Short mmCIF file of C-alpha atoms and ligand atoms in Angstrom, two decimals:
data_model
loop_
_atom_site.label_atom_id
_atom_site.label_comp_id
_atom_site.label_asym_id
_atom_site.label_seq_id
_atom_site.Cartn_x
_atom_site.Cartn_y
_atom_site.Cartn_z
CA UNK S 19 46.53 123.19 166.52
CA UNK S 20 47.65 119.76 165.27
CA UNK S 21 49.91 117.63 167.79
CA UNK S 22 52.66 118.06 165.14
CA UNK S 23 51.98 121.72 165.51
CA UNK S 24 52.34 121.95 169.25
CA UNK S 25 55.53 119.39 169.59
CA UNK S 26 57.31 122.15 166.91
CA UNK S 27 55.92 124.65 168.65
CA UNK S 28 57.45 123.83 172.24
CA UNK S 29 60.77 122.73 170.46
CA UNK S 30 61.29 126.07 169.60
CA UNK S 31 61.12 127.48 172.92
CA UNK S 32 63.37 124.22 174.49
CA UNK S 33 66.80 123.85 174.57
CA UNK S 34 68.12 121.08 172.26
CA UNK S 35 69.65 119.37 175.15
CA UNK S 36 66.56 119.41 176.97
CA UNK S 37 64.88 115.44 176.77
CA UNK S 38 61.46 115.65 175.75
CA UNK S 39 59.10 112.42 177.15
CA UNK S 40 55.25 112.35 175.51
CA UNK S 41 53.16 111.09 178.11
CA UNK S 42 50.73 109.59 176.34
CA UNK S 43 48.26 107.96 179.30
CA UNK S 44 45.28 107.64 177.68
CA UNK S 45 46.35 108.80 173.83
CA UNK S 46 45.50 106.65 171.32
CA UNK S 47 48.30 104.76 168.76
CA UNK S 48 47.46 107.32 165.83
CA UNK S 49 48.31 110.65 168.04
CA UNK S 50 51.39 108.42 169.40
CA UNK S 51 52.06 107.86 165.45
CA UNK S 52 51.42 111.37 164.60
CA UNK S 53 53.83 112.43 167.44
CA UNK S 54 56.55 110.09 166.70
CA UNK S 55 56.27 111.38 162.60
CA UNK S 56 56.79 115.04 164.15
CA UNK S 57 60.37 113.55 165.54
CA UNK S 58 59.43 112.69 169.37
CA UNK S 59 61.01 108.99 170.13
CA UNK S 60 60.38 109.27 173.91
CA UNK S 61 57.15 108.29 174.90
CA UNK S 62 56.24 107.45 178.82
CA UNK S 63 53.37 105.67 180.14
CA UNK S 64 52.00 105.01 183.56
CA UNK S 65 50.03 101.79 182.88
CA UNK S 66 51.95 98.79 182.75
CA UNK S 67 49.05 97.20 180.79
CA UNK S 68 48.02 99.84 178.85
CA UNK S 69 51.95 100.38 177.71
CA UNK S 70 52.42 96.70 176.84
CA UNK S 71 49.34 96.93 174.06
CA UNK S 72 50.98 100.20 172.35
CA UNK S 73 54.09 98.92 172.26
CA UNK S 74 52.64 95.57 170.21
CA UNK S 75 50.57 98.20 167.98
CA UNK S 76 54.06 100.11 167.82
CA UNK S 77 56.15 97.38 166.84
CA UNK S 78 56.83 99.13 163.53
CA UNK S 79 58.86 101.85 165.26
CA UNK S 80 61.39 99.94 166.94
CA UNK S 81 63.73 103.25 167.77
CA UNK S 82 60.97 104.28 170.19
CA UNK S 83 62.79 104.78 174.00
CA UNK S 84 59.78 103.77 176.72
CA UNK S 85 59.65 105.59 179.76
CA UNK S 86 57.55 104.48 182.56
CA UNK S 87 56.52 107.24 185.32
CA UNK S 88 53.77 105.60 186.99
CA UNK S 89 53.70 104.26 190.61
CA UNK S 90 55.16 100.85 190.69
CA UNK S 91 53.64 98.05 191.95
CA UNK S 92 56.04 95.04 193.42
CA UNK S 93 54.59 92.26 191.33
CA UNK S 94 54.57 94.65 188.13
CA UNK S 95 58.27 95.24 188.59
CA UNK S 96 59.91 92.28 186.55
CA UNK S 97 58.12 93.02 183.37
CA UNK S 98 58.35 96.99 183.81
CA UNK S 99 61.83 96.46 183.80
CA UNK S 100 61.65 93.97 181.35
CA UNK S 101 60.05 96.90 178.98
CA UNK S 102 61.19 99.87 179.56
CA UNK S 103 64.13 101.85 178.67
CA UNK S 104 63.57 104.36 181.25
CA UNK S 105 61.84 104.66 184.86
CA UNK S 106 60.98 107.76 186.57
CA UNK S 107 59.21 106.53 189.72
CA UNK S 108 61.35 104.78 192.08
CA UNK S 109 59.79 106.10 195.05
CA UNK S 110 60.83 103.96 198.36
CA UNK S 111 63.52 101.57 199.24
CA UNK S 112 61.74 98.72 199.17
CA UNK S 113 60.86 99.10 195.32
CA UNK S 114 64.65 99.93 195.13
CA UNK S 115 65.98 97.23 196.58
CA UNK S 116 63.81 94.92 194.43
CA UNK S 117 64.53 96.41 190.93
CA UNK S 118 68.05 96.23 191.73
CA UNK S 119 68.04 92.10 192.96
CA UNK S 120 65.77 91.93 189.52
CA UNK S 121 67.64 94.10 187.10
CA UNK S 122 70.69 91.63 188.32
CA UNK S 123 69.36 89.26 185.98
CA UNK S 124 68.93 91.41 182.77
CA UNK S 125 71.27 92.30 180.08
CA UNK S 126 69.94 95.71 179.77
CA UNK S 127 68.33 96.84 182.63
CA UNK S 128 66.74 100.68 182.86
CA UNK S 129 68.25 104.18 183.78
CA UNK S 130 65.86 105.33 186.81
CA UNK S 131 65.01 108.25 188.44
CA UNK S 132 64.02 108.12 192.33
CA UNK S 133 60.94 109.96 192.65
CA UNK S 134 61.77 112.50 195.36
CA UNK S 135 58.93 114.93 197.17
CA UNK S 136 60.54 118.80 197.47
CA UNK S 137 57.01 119.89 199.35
CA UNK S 138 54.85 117.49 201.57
CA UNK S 139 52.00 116.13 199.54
CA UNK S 140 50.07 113.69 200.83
CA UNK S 141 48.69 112.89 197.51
CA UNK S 142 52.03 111.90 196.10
CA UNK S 143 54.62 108.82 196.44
CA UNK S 144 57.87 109.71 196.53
CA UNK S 145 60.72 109.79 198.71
CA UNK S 146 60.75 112.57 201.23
CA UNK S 147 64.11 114.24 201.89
CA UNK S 148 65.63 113.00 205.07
CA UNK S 149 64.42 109.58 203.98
CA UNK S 150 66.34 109.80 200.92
CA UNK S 151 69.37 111.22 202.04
CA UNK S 152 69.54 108.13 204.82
CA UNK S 153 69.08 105.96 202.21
CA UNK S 154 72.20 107.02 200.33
CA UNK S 155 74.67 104.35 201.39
CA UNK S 156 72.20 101.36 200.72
CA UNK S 157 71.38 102.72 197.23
CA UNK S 158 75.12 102.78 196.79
CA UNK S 159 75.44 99.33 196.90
CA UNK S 160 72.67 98.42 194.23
CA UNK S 161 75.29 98.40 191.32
CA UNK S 162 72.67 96.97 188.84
CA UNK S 163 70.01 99.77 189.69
CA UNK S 164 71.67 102.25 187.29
CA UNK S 165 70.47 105.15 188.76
CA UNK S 166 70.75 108.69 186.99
CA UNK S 167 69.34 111.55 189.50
CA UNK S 168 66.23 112.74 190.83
CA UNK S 169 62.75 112.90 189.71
CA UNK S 170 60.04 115.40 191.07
CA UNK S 171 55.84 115.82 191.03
CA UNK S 172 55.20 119.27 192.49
CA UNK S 173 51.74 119.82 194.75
CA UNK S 174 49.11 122.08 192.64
CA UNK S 175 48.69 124.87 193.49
CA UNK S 176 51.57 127.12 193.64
CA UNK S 177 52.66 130.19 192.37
CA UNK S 178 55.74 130.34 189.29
CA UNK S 179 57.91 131.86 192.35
CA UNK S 180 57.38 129.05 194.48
CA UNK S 181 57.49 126.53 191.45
CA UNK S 182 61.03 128.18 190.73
CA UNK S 183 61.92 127.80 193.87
CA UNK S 184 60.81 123.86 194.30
CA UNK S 185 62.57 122.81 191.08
CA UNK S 186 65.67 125.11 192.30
CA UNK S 187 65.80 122.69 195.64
CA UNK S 188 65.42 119.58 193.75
CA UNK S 189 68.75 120.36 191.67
CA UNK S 190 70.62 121.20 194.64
CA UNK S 191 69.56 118.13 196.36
CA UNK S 192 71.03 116.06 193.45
CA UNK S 193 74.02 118.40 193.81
CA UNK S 194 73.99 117.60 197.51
CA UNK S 195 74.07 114.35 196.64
CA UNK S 196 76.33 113.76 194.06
CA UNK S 197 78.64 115.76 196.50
CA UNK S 198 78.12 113.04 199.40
CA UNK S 199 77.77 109.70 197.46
CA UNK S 200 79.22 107.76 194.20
CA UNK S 201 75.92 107.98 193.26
CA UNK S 202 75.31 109.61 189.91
CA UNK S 203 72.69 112.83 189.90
CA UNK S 204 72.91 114.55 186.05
CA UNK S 205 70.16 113.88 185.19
CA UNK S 206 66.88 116.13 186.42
CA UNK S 207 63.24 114.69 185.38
CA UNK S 208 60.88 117.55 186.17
CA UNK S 209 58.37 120.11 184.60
CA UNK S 210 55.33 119.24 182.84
CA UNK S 211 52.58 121.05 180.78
CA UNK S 212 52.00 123.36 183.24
CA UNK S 213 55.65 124.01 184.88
CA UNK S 214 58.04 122.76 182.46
CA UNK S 215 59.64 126.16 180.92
CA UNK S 216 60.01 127.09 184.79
CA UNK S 217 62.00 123.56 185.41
CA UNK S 218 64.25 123.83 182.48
CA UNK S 219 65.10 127.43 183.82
CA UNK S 220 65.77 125.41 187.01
CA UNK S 221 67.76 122.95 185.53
CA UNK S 222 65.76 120.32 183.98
CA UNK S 223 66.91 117.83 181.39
CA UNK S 224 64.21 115.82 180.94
CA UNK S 225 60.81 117.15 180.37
CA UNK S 226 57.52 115.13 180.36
CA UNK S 227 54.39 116.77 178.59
CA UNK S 228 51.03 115.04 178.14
CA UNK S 229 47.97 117.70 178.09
CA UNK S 230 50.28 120.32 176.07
CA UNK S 231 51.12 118.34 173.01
CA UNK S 232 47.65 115.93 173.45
CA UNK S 233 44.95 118.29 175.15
CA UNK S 234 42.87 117.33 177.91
CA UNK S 235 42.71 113.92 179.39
CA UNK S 236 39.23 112.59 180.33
CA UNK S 237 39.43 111.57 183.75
C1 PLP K 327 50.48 112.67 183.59
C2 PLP K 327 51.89 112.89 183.99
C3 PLP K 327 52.67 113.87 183.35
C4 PLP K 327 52.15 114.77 182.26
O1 PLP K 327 51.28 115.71 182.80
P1 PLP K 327 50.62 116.86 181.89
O2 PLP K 327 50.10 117.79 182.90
O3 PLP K 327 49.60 116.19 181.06
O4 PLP K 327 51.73 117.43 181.06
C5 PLP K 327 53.99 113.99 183.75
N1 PLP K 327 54.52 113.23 184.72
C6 PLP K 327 53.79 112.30 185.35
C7 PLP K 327 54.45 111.48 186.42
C8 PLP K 327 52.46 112.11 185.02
O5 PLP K 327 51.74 111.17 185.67
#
């Protein structure tokens, strides 16, 4: 199957209100093209570097929204906010509290996600649950960090039952939050090639799918 093929393919088993992000880590500009011909416009990246080069080779398509999702570094912050419409991955409060001093001095700074961790995984960043919830009243007061709700990773390995269940707890700890703070939570980044129709049935509203529409990575 084409990439056009698959991208029409999982449209038609997505709700239409359902955001769908390529990740496109390692795709070349021509897939990107073909995907962006087949109607995508979200693309996400977890390379600063590596972004920055497609979106010169992309210039063309100026209606393209950038999402990044990778782990950010503290002297890579500035210019990922600098180029990105989106972030999924704010995963501590010191990365917090840095986009939102920086993001002070843009005119359009990024939506984010904080990158939250339902299940202990060591391999993971991301914001375990009592953490987060103590956090609350200091991410209140980082009015230019426009935050819009919770991002999750899940460990491999589980069954579609416990999957359901993880991406289940992740919307009720926006709920819970949303509930407790002035922060805003309705938004859900979660499910990807593997997991994604389970997330959506969870609650998801933004989707991010790189092997599915792409095929296998390399590394
Ligand atoms: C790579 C990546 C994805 C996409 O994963 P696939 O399994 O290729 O769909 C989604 N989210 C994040 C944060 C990623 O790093």
């Amino acid at each position: 199957m084409t990439v056009t093929q698959r991208i029409n393919q999982i449209r038609q088993q997505i709700p239409s209100y359902v955001r769908l992000v390529a990740i496109t880590k390692q795709v070349s500009v021509e897939a990107m093209r073909e995907a962006y011909a087949a109607g995508v416009r979200d693309f996400g990246e977890n390379r600063l570097q590596e972004a920055l080069l497609k979106q010169k080779q992309l210039q063309d398509l100026p209606d393209i929204c950038w999402h990044f999702i990778g782990h950010l570094q503290a002297n890579k912050a500035k210019k990922i906010l600098e180029h990105f419409h989106w972030i999924h991955s704010v995963d501590d409060r010191a990365i917090a509290q840095r986009l939102n001093r920086l993001a002070a001095e843009l005119p359009n700074p990024p939506q984010v996600f904080l990158q939250v961790k339902v299940l202990p995984d060591p391999n993971k960043y991301g914001w375990q649950i009592p953490e987060l919830l103590a956090a609350i009243p200091e991410l209140e007061q980082y009015h230019h960090l426009k935050i819009q709700g919770l991002m999750t990773i899940l460990p491999l390995g589980l069954s579609d039952e416990q999957i359901l269940v993880a991406f289940e707890s992740t919307r009720e700890l926006a709920q819970t939050i949303e509930q407790k703070s002035k922060l805003s939570m309705e938004q859900l980044s979660m499910g990807m090639s593997d997991d994604y129709l389970l997330a959506i049935e969870a609650g998801a509203t933004t989707i991010r799918l790189g092997r599915i529409i792409f095929g296998e990575r390399i590394s």
